Coordinates of C-alpha atoms in Angstrom, one line a residue:
Chain J
M1 CA 0.0 0.0 0.1
E2 CA 2.8 2.3 0.8
Q3 CA 3.7 2.8 -2.9
V4 CA 0.7 4.9 -3.8
K5 CA 0.6 7.1 -0.5
Q6 CA 1.6 10.6 -1.2
K7 CA 3.8 12.1 1.6
T8 CA 6.2 15.0 2.0
M9 CA 10.0 13.6 2.6
R10 CA 10.2 16.0 5.7
D11 CA 7.2 14.4 7.5
A12 CA 8.3 10.9 6.9
F13 CA 11.8 11.8 8.1
L14 CA 10.7 13.8 11.1
E15 CA 8.4 11.0 12.2
Q16 CA 11.2 8.4 12.4
L17 CA 13.0 11.2 14.1
Y18 CA 10.1 11.6 16.6
N19 CA 10.2 7.7 17.2
Q20 CA 13.9 7.9 18.0
M21 CA 13.5 10.7 20.3
Q22 CA 11.3 8.8 22.3
K23 CA 14.0 6.4 23.0
R24 CA 17.0 8.6 23.3
E25 CA 17.9 12.0 24.6
D26 CA 21.1 12.8 22.5
L27 CA 19.0 14.2 19.6
F28 CA 18.6 18.0 19.2
F29 CA 16.4 19.6 16.9
V30 CA 17.1 23.4 15.9
S31 CA 15.1 25.2 13.4
A32 CA 15.2 28.6 11.7
D33 CA 11.6 29.4 12.5
F34 CA 10.5 26.9 10.0
G35 CA 7.9 24.1 10.8
S36 CA 5.8 21.3 9.7
P37 CA 2.8 19.3 11.4
V38 CA 5.1 16.5 12.6
L39 CA 7.7 19.0 13.8
D40 CA 4.8 20.5 16.0
K41 CA 4.9 17.0 17.8
I42 CA 8.5 17.3 18.4
R43 CA 8.7 20.7 19.5
T44 CA 5.8 20.3 22.0
E45 CA 6.9 16.7 23.4
F46 CA 10.7 17.4 23.4
K47 CA 10.9 20.9 24.4
N48 CA 14.3 20.3 26.1
N49 CA 15.6 19.0 22.6
F50 CA 14.3 21.8 20.4
I51 CA 15.5 25.2 19.8
N52 CA 14.0 27.8 17.3
V53 CA 16.8 30.2 16.4
G54 CA 14.5 32.5 14.6
I55 CA 15.1 33.6 11.1
A56 CA 18.9 33.5 11.4
E57 CA 20.3 30.7 9.1
Q58 CA 24.2 31.8 10.1
N59 CA 23.3 31.1 14.0
L60 CA 21.4 28.1 13.1
I61 CA 24.6 26.3 11.6
N62 CA 26.7 27.7 14.6
V63 CA 24.5 26.8 17.4
A64 CA 24.1 23.3 15.7
T65 CA 27.7 22.9 15.7
G66 CA 28.2 23.8 19.3
L67 CA 25.5 21.3 20.3
A68 CA 27.4 18.7 18.1
L69 CA 30.6 19.4 20.0
E70 CA 28.8 18.6 23.1
G71 CA 27.9 15.3 21.8
F72 CA 24.5 15.7 20.5
I73 CA 23.2 14.5 17.1
V74 CA 21.9 17.6 15.7
Y75 CA 19.3 18.6 13.0
A76 CA 19.4 22.0 11.5
Y77 CA 16.1 22.7 9.7
A78 CA 15.3 25.4 7.2
I79 CA 14.1 26.3 3.8
A80 CA 16.8 24.8 1.3
P81 CA 18.1 27.9 -0.5
F82 CA 18.5 29.9 2.7
L83 CA 20.2 26.9 4.6
S84 CA 22.5 26.1 1.9
M85 CA 23.4 29.6 0.5
R86 CA 22.7 32.2 3.5
A87 CA 24.7 30.2 5.8
Y88 CA 27.3 28.6 3.3
E89 CA 30.4 29.9 4.8
Q90 CA 29.3 28.7 8.4
I91 CA 28.7 25.3 6.7
R92 CA 32.1 25.4 5.3
T93 CA 34.1 26.6 8.4
N94 CA 32.2 24.9 11.2
L95 CA 31.0 21.7 9.3
A96 CA 33.3 20.7 6.6
L97 CA 36.5 22.0 7.9
L98 CA 35.8 21.3 11.6
S99 CA 34.5 17.7 11.1
Q100 CA 37.8 16.7 9.3
I101 CA 39.3 17.0 12.9
K102 CA 36.6 16.4 15.3
Q103 CA 33.1 14.6 15.2
V104 CA 30.5 16.9 14.2
N105 CA 27.2 14.9 13.5
V106 CA 25.0 17.9 12.2
N107 CA 22.3 17.0 9.7
L108 CA 21.2 19.9 7.5
I109 CA 17.8 19.3 6.4
G110 CA 17.0 21.6 3.5
V111 CA 13.1 21.6 2.5
G112 CA 12.4 23.1 -0.9
A113 CA 14.6 21.1 -3.5
G114 CA 14.7 22.5 -7.1
L115 CA 11.3 24.2 -8.0
S116 CA 9.3 22.5 -5.1
Y117 CA 8.5 26.1 -4.0
D118 CA 7.2 26.8 -7.6
V119 CA 5.2 29.9 -7.3
S120 CA 7.2 31.5 -4.6
G121 CA 9.7 32.5 -7.4
P122 CA 13.5 32.5 -7.6
T123 CA 14.5 33.3 -4.2
H124 CA 12.6 30.1 -3.0
H125 CA 13.6 28.1 -5.7
C126 CA 16.8 25.9 -5.1
L127 CA 18.8 25.0 -8.2
E128 CA 22.3 25.6 -6.9
D129 CA 22.6 23.5 -3.6
I130 CA 23.8 19.9 -5.3
T131 CA 26.7 21.8 -6.8
L132 CA 27.5 23.8 -3.6
M133 CA 27.2 21.0 -1.1
R134 CA 28.9 18.6 -3.5
L135 CA 31.9 21.0 -3.4
L136 CA 32.5 20.7 0.4
P137 CA 34.7 18.0 1.6
N138 CA 33.6 15.9 4.5
I139 CA 29.8 16.7 3.8
M140 CA 27.5 13.8 2.8
L141 CA 24.9 14.8 0.3
F142 CA 21.4 13.3 0.0
S143 CA 19.0 13.9 -2.6
P144 CA 16.0 11.5 -2.1
A145 CA 13.1 11.1 -4.6
D146 CA 10.6 10.1 -2.2
W147 CA 9.4 9.8 1.5
V148 CA 10.4 6.2 1.9
T149 CA 14.1 7.1 1.0
A150 CA 13.8 10.0 3.4
K151 CA 12.5 7.8 6.1
C152 CA 15.7 5.7 5.8
C153 CA 17.9 8.7 5.9
A154 CA 16.7 9.3 9.6
D155 CA 18.3 6.1 10.9
F156 CA 21.2 6.8 8.7
S157 CA 21.8 10.1 10.1
I158 CA 22.0 8.9 13.5
D159 CA 24.5 6.1 12.7
V160 CA 26.8 8.0 10.5
K161 CA 28.5 10.6 12.5
Q162 CA 29.4 13.1 10.0
P163 CA 27.9 16.3 8.8
K164 CA 25.2 15.8 6.0
Y165 CA 23.1 17.9 3.5
L166 CA 19.6 16.5 2.9
R167 CA 17.8 18.0 0.0
F168 CA 14.0 17.4 0.5
D169 CA 11.4 18.3 -1.9
A170 CA 8.5 20.3 -0.5
K171 CA 5.7 18.7 -2.1
P172 CA 3.9 15.6 -1.1
L173 CA 5.0 12.9 -3.6
P174 CA 4.2 9.2 -4.2
A175 CA 6.3 6.6 -2.8
I176 CA 8.7 5.0 -5.6
Y177 CA 10.2 2.4 -3.3
A178 CA 7.8 -0.4 -2.0
D179 CA 9.8 -1.0 1.2
F180 CA 12.5 1.0 2.9
K181 CA 14.4 -2.5 3.2
N182 CA 15.1 -2.4 -0.5
I183 CA 17.2 0.9 -0.1
D184 CA 20.9 0.2 0.1
M185 CA 22.2 3.6 1.6
E186 CA 25.8 2.6 1.3
K187 CA 25.5 2.1 -2.3
G188 CA 23.8 5.4 -2.8
F189 CA 21.6 4.5 -6.0
C190 CA 19.1 2.0 -7.1
E191 CA 18.3 0.7 -10.5
L192 CA 14.6 1.1 -10.4
K193 CA 13.9 -0.4 -13.8
K194 CA 16.2 -2.5 -16.2
G195 CA 16.0 -1.4 -19.7
N196 CA 17.6 -1.7 -23.1
D197 CA 19.7 0.7 -24.8
V198 CA 18.8 4.0 -23.0
C199 CA 18.8 4.7 -19.2
F200 CA 17.6 7.6 -17.5
V201 CA 19.8 8.5 -14.2
S202 CA 18.2 11.0 -12.1
T203 CA 17.9 12.4 -8.7
G204 CA 15.2 13.9 -6.5
Y205 CA 11.9 15.0 -8.2
M206 CA 13.3 14.2 -11.7
T207 CA 13.1 10.6 -10.8
H208 CA 9.3 11.0 -10.7
R209 CA 9.7 12.5 -14.2
A210 CA 12.0 9.5 -15.3
L211 CA 9.3 7.1 -14.3
E212 CA 6.5 9.0 -16.3
L213 CA 8.7 9.3 -19.3
S214 CA 9.7 5.6 -19.4
G215 CA 5.8 4.8 -19.3
I216 CA 5.2 6.8 -22.3
L217 CA 8.2 5.3 -24.0
L218 CA 7.1 1.8 -23.3
K219 CA 3.9 2.5 -25.2
D220 CA 6.1 3.0 -28.4
G221 CA 7.9 -0.3 -27.6
I222 CA 11.0 1.6 -26.0
N223 CA 12.0 0.1 -22.8
C224 CA 14.3 2.5 -20.8
G225 CA 16.3 1.8 -17.7
I226 CA 16.1 4.2 -14.6
I227 CA 18.4 4.8 -12.0
D228 CA 17.7 6.9 -9.0
I229 CA 20.8 8.4 -7.3
F230 CA 19.5 9.3 -3.8
M231 CA 23.0 9.8 -2.3
L232 CA 25.3 12.0 -4.4
K233 CA 28.2 11.9 -2.2
P234 CA 29.6 9.6 -1.4
F235 CA 28.2 6.6 -3.3
D236 CA 29.5 3.3 -4.8
E237 CA 30.8 4.9 -8.0
K238 CA 32.3 1.4 -9.4
A239 CA 28.7 -0.1 -9.0
L240 CA 27.1 2.9 -10.9
Q241 CA 29.7 2.7 -13.6
K242 CA 29.0 -1.0 -14.0
A243 CA 25.0 -0.3 -14.0
M244 CA 25.6 2.4 -17.0
K245 CA 27.9 0.5 -18.9
K246 CA 25.2 -1.7 -20.2
Y247 CA 23.5 0.9 -21.9
R248 CA 24.3 2.6 -25.0
A249 CA 22.9 5.9 -23.8
V250 CA 22.6 7.6 -20.5
I251 CA 20.4 10.7 -20.0
A252 CA 21.0 12.7 -16.8
L253 CA 17.9 14.5 -15.3
E254 CA 18.2 16.9 -12.4
E255 CA 16.2 20.0 -11.2
S256 CA 19.3 22.1 -10.9
F257 CA 21.3 24.3 -13.2
G258 CA 22.8 22.2 -15.8
E259 CA 26.4 21.9 -16.6
K260 CA 27.2 23.6 -13.4
G261 CA 29.0 20.8 -11.7
G262 CA 25.8 18.8 -10.1
L263 CA 24.7 15.3 -11.2
D264 CA 25.6 16.0 -14.7
S265 CA 29.3 16.4 -13.9
I266 CA 29.1 13.3 -11.5
L267 CA 27.8 11.3 -14.5
F268 CA 30.3 12.8 -17.0
N269 CA 33.2 12.0 -14.9
L270 CA 32.1 8.4 -14.4
I271 CA 31.2 7.9 -17.9
S272 CA 34.4 9.3 -19.1
G273 CA 36.2 6.7 -17.0
L274 CA 34.5 3.8 -18.6
N275 CA 36.6 4.2 -21.9
K276 CA 33.5 2.9 -23.7
E277 CA 31.9 5.0 -26.6
M278 CA 28.3 6.0 -25.1
I279 CA 25.9 8.8 -25.9
Y280 CA 25.8 11.1 -22.8
K281 CA 23.1 13.9 -22.6
N282 CA 22.2 15.8 -19.6
F283 CA 19.1 17.9 -18.7
G284 CA 18.9 20.7 -16.1
F285 CA 17.9 24.3 -16.0
A286 CA 19.6 26.8 -18.1
D287 CA 21.8 29.6 -17.0
K288 CA 19.3 32.0 -15.7
Y289 CA 16.7 32.4 -12.9
V290 CA 13.1 31.3 -13.4
F291 CA 10.9 34.4 -12.7
E292 CA 7.9 32.7 -14.7
L293 CA 5.0 31.7 -12.9
G294 CA 3.1 28.6 -13.3
S295 CA 2.9 25.0 -12.0
R296 CA 6.1 23.0 -11.7
K297 CA 5.1 21.1 -14.8
E298 CA 4.6 24.5 -16.7
L299 CA 8.0 25.7 -15.4
H300 CA 9.6 22.6 -16.5
E301 CA 7.9 23.1 -20.1
Q302 CA 9.2 26.6 -20.1
N303 CA 12.7 25.9 -19.4
G304 CA 13.7 23.1 -21.7
L305 CA 12.4 20.2 -19.6
S306 CA 9.1 19.3 -21.4
D307 CA 8.2 15.8 -22.1
K308 CA 8.5 16.4 -25.7
V309 CA 12.2 17.6 -25.4
L310 CA 13.2 14.7 -23.1
L311 CA 11.4 11.9 -25.3
D312 CA 12.9 13.2 -28.6
A313 CA 16.3 13.3 -26.7
V314 CA 15.6 9.4 -25.9
K315 CA 14.5 8.7 -29.6
K316 CA 17.6 10.5 -31.0
C317 CA 19.9 8.3 -28.9
L318 CA 18.2 5.3 -30.5
N319 CA 18.6 6.5 -34.3
Chain R
M1 CA 45.2 40.6 50.2
K2 CA 48.7 39.5 50.5
K3 CA 48.1 36.4 48.4
N4 CA 46.4 38.5 45.7
V5 CA 49.6 40.8 45.4
K6 CA 51.6 37.7 45.1
L7 CA 49.3 36.3 42.3
T8 CA 49.1 39.5 40.6
D9 CA 53.0 39.8 40.6
F10 CA 53.2 36.2 39.3
L11 CA 50.7 36.9 36.5
E12 CA 52.6 40.2 35.5
K13 CA 55.9 38.3 35.1
K14 CA 54.1 35.8 33.0
A15 CA 52.5 38.4 30.9
F16 CA 55.9 39.9 30.4
D17 CA 57.3 36.5 29.4
V18 CA 54.5 35.7 27.1
R19 CA 54.9 39.1 25.2
R20 CA 58.7 38.5 24.7
R21 CA 57.9 34.9 23.7
T22 CA 55.1 36.0 21.2
L23 CA 57.9 38.5 19.6
S24 CA 60.2 35.7 19.2
I25 CA 57.7 33.7 17.4
H26 CA 56.9 36.5 15.2
G27 CA 60.6 36.8 14.5
L28 CA 60.5 33.3 13.3
A29 CA 57.3 33.3 11.4
P30 CA 56.7 36.9 10.2
E31 CA 53.4 36.0 8.5
T32 CA 52.0 35.8 12.1
R33 CA 49.7 38.7 13.2
V34 CA 51.8 40.2 16.1
A35 CA 49.8 43.5 16.9
S36 CA 46.7 41.7 17.4
S37 CA 48.3 39.0 19.4
L38 CA 50.0 41.5 21.8
S39 CA 46.7 43.3 22.8
C40 CA 45.1 40.2 24.5
V41 CA 48.1 38.7 26.5
E42 CA 46.6 39.7 29.8
I43 CA 43.6 38.1 29.2
F44 CA 45.1 34.8 28.2
V45 CA 47.5 34.9 31.2
A46 CA 44.6 35.6 33.6
L47 CA 42.5 32.8 32.3
Y48 CA 45.3 30.1 32.0
Y49 CA 47.8 31.0 34.7
G50 CA 45.2 32.5 37.0
K51 CA 43.5 29.2 36.8
I52 CA 40.2 30.9 35.8
L53 CA 39.8 28.2 33.2
K54 CA 39.5 24.6 34.3
F55 CA 41.6 22.4 31.8
K56 CA 43.7 19.4 31.6
A57 CA 46.5 19.8 29.2
T58 CA 46.7 15.9 28.6
D59 CA 43.1 15.4 28.4
L60 CA 41.8 17.7 25.8
Q61 CA 38.3 16.4 25.8
W62 CA 38.1 16.4 29.6
D63 CA 34.3 16.6 30.3
K64 CA 34.7 19.0 33.1
R65 CA 36.9 21.6 31.3
D66 CA 35.9 25.2 30.5
R67 CA 35.4 25.6 26.9
F68 CA 37.3 28.6 25.6
I69 CA 36.8 29.7 21.9
I70 CA 39.3 32.1 20.3
S71 CA 37.0 33.4 17.8
K72 CA 39.6 36.2 16.9
G73 CA 42.1 33.7 15.4
H74 CA 44.1 36.2 13.9
G75 CA 45.5 37.4 17.3
A76 CA 46.2 34.3 19.1
I77 CA 49.8 33.5 18.6
S78 CA 50.3 34.8 22.0
L79 CA 48.6 31.8 23.3
Y80 CA 51.1 29.4 21.8
P81 CA 53.7 30.0 24.4
I82 CA 51.1 29.6 27.2
L83 CA 49.9 26.4 25.8
A84 CA 53.5 25.0 25.4
D85 CA 54.3 26.2 28.7
L86 CA 51.3 24.3 30.3
G87 CA 52.1 21.1 28.6
F88 CA 49.6 21.0 25.9
F89 CA 52.6 20.4 23.5
S90 CA 56.2 20.7 23.4
K91 CA 58.2 24.0 23.9
Y92 CA 60.2 23.2 20.9
E93 CA 57.2 23.3 18.8
L94 CA 57.5 27.1 19.2
L95 CA 60.7 27.2 17.4
K96 CA 58.9 25.6 14.2
V97 CA 55.8 27.8 13.7
G98 CA 54.4 28.2 10.2
T99 CA 57.1 25.5 8.9
K100 CA 56.4 22.3 7.1
D101 CA 56.8 20.1 10.2
S102 CA 54.7 22.3 12.6
F103 CA 50.9 22.2 13.4
L104 CA 51.3 25.8 14.7
G105 CA 50.2 28.0 11.9
G106 CA 49.7 31.7 11.5
I107 CA 45.9 31.3 12.6
P108 CA 45.4 28.6 15.0
D109 CA 42.9 25.7 14.0
P110 CA 41.8 22.7 16.2
V111 CA 44.7 20.6 14.9
I112 CA 46.8 22.4 17.8
P113 CA 46.0 20.8 21.2
G114 CA 43.9 23.3 23.3
F115 CA 41.9 24.9 20.4
E116 CA 38.3 23.9 20.4
T117 CA 37.2 25.2 16.9
V118 CA 38.1 26.5 13.7
N119 CA 39.3 30.1 13.8
G120 CA 40.4 32.5 11.1
S121 CA 37.1 33.3 9.7
L122 CA 35.6 35.9 11.9
G123 CA 32.1 35.9 13.5
H124 CA 31.8 32.3 14.3
G125 CA 32.9 31.6 17.8
L126 CA 30.0 33.2 19.6
G127 CA 27.4 31.4 17.8
V128 CA 29.1 28.0 18.3
A129 CA 29.6 28.9 21.9
C130 CA 25.8 29.4 22.2
G131 CA 25.4 26.0 20.9
I132 CA 27.9 24.5 23.4
A133 CA 26.4 26.6 26.2
V134 CA 22.7 25.4 25.5
G135 CA 24.2 21.7 25.3
L136 CA 25.9 22.1 28.8
K137 CA 22.8 23.3 30.3
R138 CA 20.9 20.4 28.6
K139 CA 23.3 18.0 30.3
K140 CA 23.1 20.0 33.6
K141 CA 26.7 20.6 33.4
K142 CA 28.3 23.5 35.4
E143 CA 31.3 24.2 33.0
S144 CA 31.6 27.7 31.7
V145 CA 32.2 28.7 28.1
F146 CA 34.6 31.8 27.3
V147 CA 34.9 33.3 24.0
L148 CA 37.3 36.0 22.9
N149 CA 36.2 38.4 20.1
G150 CA 38.1 41.2 18.5
D151 CA 36.4 44.5 18.3
G152 CA 36.7 44.5 14.5
E153 CA 35.0 41.3 14.5
M154 CA 32.1 42.8 16.1
S155 CA 30.8 44.3 12.5
E156 CA 30.0 40.6 11.5
G157 CA 26.3 40.0 11.5
S158 CA 26.7 36.5 12.8
V159 CA 27.9 38.0 16.1
W160 CA 24.8 39.9 16.6
E161 CA 22.5 37.0 15.8
A162 CA 24.4 35.2 18.6
I163 CA 24.1 38.1 21.0
M164 CA 20.4 38.1 20.5
F165 CA 20.1 34.5 20.8
A166 CA 22.2 34.2 24.1
G167 CA 20.4 37.2 25.6
H168 CA 17.0 35.6 24.8
H169 CA 18.2 32.0 26.2
K170 CA 19.5 33.7 29.2
L171 CA 22.8 31.8 28.7
D172 CA 24.5 32.7 31.9
N173 CA 27.3 30.2 31.4
I174 CA 28.9 32.3 28.6
T175 CA 31.5 35.0 29.0
L176 CA 32.4 36.9 26.1
I177 CA 35.5 38.9 26.2
V178 CA 36.0 41.7 23.6
D179 CA 39.5 42.7 23.0
N180 CA 38.7 46.3 22.2
N181 CA 42.0 47.4 20.7
K182 CA 40.2 49.8 18.5
I183 CA 41.9 49.1 15.4
G184 CA 40.9 46.9 12.5
M185 CA 42.8 46.1 9.3
L186 CA 42.6 49.5 7.7
D187 CA 41.6 52.3 10.2
Y188 CA 40.3 52.7 13.7
C189 CA 37.1 50.8 14.3
K190 CA 35.3 53.9 15.2
N191 CA 35.9 55.4 11.6
V192 CA 34.6 52.2 10.1
I193 CA 31.7 50.9 12.2
D194 CA 31.6 52.6 15.4
L195 CA 30.6 50.2 18.1
A196 CA 30.2 53.1 20.8
P197 CA 28.3 52.8 23.2
L198 CA 29.3 48.9 23.1
E199 CA 28.4 48.4 27.0
E200 CA 24.9 49.8 26.5
K201 CA 24.5 47.8 23.4
F202 CA 25.1 44.6 25.2
K203 CA 22.8 45.7 28.1
V204 CA 19.9 46.3 25.8
F205 CA 20.3 42.8 24.2
G206 CA 19.9 41.3 28.0
W207 CA 23.5 41.1 28.7
H208 CA 25.4 41.9 32.1
S209 CA 28.3 44.0 30.7
E210 CA 31.4 45.3 32.3
T211 CA 34.5 47.3 31.0
V212 CA 38.0 46.9 32.3
D213 CA 41.7 48.3 31.5
G214 CA 42.8 45.2 29.4
H215 CA 46.3 45.8 30.5
N216 CA 45.9 46.0 34.4
M217 CA 46.7 42.4 35.1
Q218 CA 45.0 42.4 38.6
K219 CA 41.9 44.1 37.4
V220 CA 41.6 41.8 34.3
Y221 CA 42.0 38.7 36.6
D222 CA 39.6 39.9 39.4
I223 CA 36.9 40.8 36.9
L224 CA 37.2 37.5 34.7
K225 CA 36.9 35.6 38.1
Y226 CA 33.9 37.6 39.1
L227 CA 32.2 37.0 35.8
K228 CA 33.0 33.4 35.7
E229 CA 31.2 32.7 39.0
K230 CA 28.2 35.2 38.4
R231 CA 25.1 33.1 37.1
T232 CA 22.2 35.4 37.0
N233 CA 20.3 34.4 34.0
K234 CA 22.3 36.8 31.6
P235 CA 25.1 36.1 29.5
K236 CA 28.2 38.3 30.5
V237 CA 30.5 40.4 28.4
L238 CA 33.8 41.9 29.3
I239 CA 35.0 44.8 27.3
A240 CA 38.6 44.9 27.6
D241 CA 40.2 48.4 26.6
T242 CA 43.4 47.4 25.0
I243 CA 46.2 48.7 22.8
K244 CA 46.9 46.8 19.7
G245 CA 50.5 46.2 19.5
K246 CA 50.7 46.6 23.3
G247 CA 54.5 46.8 24.3
V248 CA 55.9 47.7 20.9
P249 CA 56.2 51.4 20.4
S250 CA 56.3 51.2 16.6
L251 CA 53.0 49.2 16.6
E252 CA 51.3 51.1 19.3
C253 CA 51.4 54.4 17.3
D254 CA 50.5 52.7 13.8
V255 CA 46.8 52.6 12.5
L256 CA 47.9 49.9 10.1
C257 CA 49.8 47.7 12.4
H258 CA 47.6 44.8 12.0
I259 CA 49.3 44.1 8.7
R260 CA 52.7 45.3 9.8
N261 CA 55.6 43.0 10.2
L262 CA 58.5 43.7 12.6
S263 CA 61.9 43.4 11.1
K264 CA 64.4 40.9 12.7
N265 CA 66.5 43.9 13.8
E266 CA 63.6 45.5 15.6
I267 CA 62.6 42.3 17.4
D268 CA 66.2 41.6 18.5
K269 CA 66.5 45.1 19.8
L270 CA 63.2 44.9 21.7
L271 CA 64.1 41.6 23.1
K272 CA 67.5 42.9 24.4
D273 CA 65.7 45.6 26.4
K274 CA 64.9 44.2 29.5
E275 CA 62.2 46.5 30.2
F276 CA 60.0 45.4 27.3

């Protein structure tokens, strides 16, 4: 039943955290005046392990760092673009640098990946964070596509004691993974569907697009593979190379600026290392901000990510 | 009272010695920021030799240690001789500052025994200290958190986010020391962003605020001891009025002393002068 249920990543993650907080006292939640219905439960029932720092992302990271130095497993929660960009230098200095020397388990939960805050405009869109977070040594980078994966991230965040950035979509989305037991966190990706010739490799929301597109293509007798990467750093690169090697063409899909060092460059580097002639196409947003208004689907269409463009790309690979 | 005079005498001798050793380090590693390091000598001496800070040099993560964050990383080479003297690392390390085999850089990092956080990027220390202070309170621990900021650093917005936070959450286990040496890199702070009236600013943000002559050893010791013990639901700040480049005449009178290096000759001359 879980497969069809729509849910936000943050609620699934927070529910799991809520369960953990009932069992242990070393989790501490810090918010930059940002909430969710499940967070209401955490902040009322675990008052001593919750602090709202106010709309102050720099202080959010610094306070989280201090708590982590005192041995707490910390969650720093804010809207993705403000968390990743307003406080970037705090993340660099107090998490990336410091964690190379000391244990700092701070989990940055950025809600609002890509265009998930579609009508709020470009300040709330987040098309840069994959590249920015990937750049920082010692920071793990998660980009789940559904709430089942997000739920897995909660237990992982407790067990793996280093700083992490979790890029969560803001919208409720259907589950992709039937069971969280199917998710191999260490591997970092999952081949959702095996195909012939062409494979979509996607992350976050774009994995839902890949699933839709492959459904359409199947009607035309084209069987595309789909690989979902939910952990962009680190992940089992050799295993991904092996998975991609089976195909003639790889199409990268990300809701980020394209060709700016995100998923596109991760895959480009891996494919280059294969020494195999393959077609590689990557799709992301063009080098401009999105001021247009509309639904996420309409904004994708206006920015070069329409169904037609992507389907044509697949067909071109097959010619 | 007699005991106090003896202690002050001891601390003054230590301060004298630390200043000389700081100059020696600067002589070996000219890229270090000497002027900024000379203004906070009495503060370091009071905290460490005055035993205001609880620490164990051989157990850096000792749970009962007081946490000290040197947010103005640029001005902390004067702490190196103190840490070496107290056994955090070998004194021989002081001869290697800034070289390939050393962990003592121009700006200290937590690879150096005795440093808790990454320094060098300004405006982080107080916010991190706030998190430590909340964590200590949550664990019902009585240890104190000390932070050393520069006055130029007070222009950073993140410092004021932390000042508001500490005041709101009544973090009375924090003592912030502002090394008010009145000069940034390019100019007097009052010509750049005037902090005055700083004591009043802290007060309206819910802090207990004190000012002291930062080179009067006894007063610095007394006020820091008093502030450490004071727990009245308010974070505490000590504004230490200091002189950038204290003790070196050519630095004391130079508004650009932050970026000035002393020549080997000048250092040798100063060190020969027993009064320095």
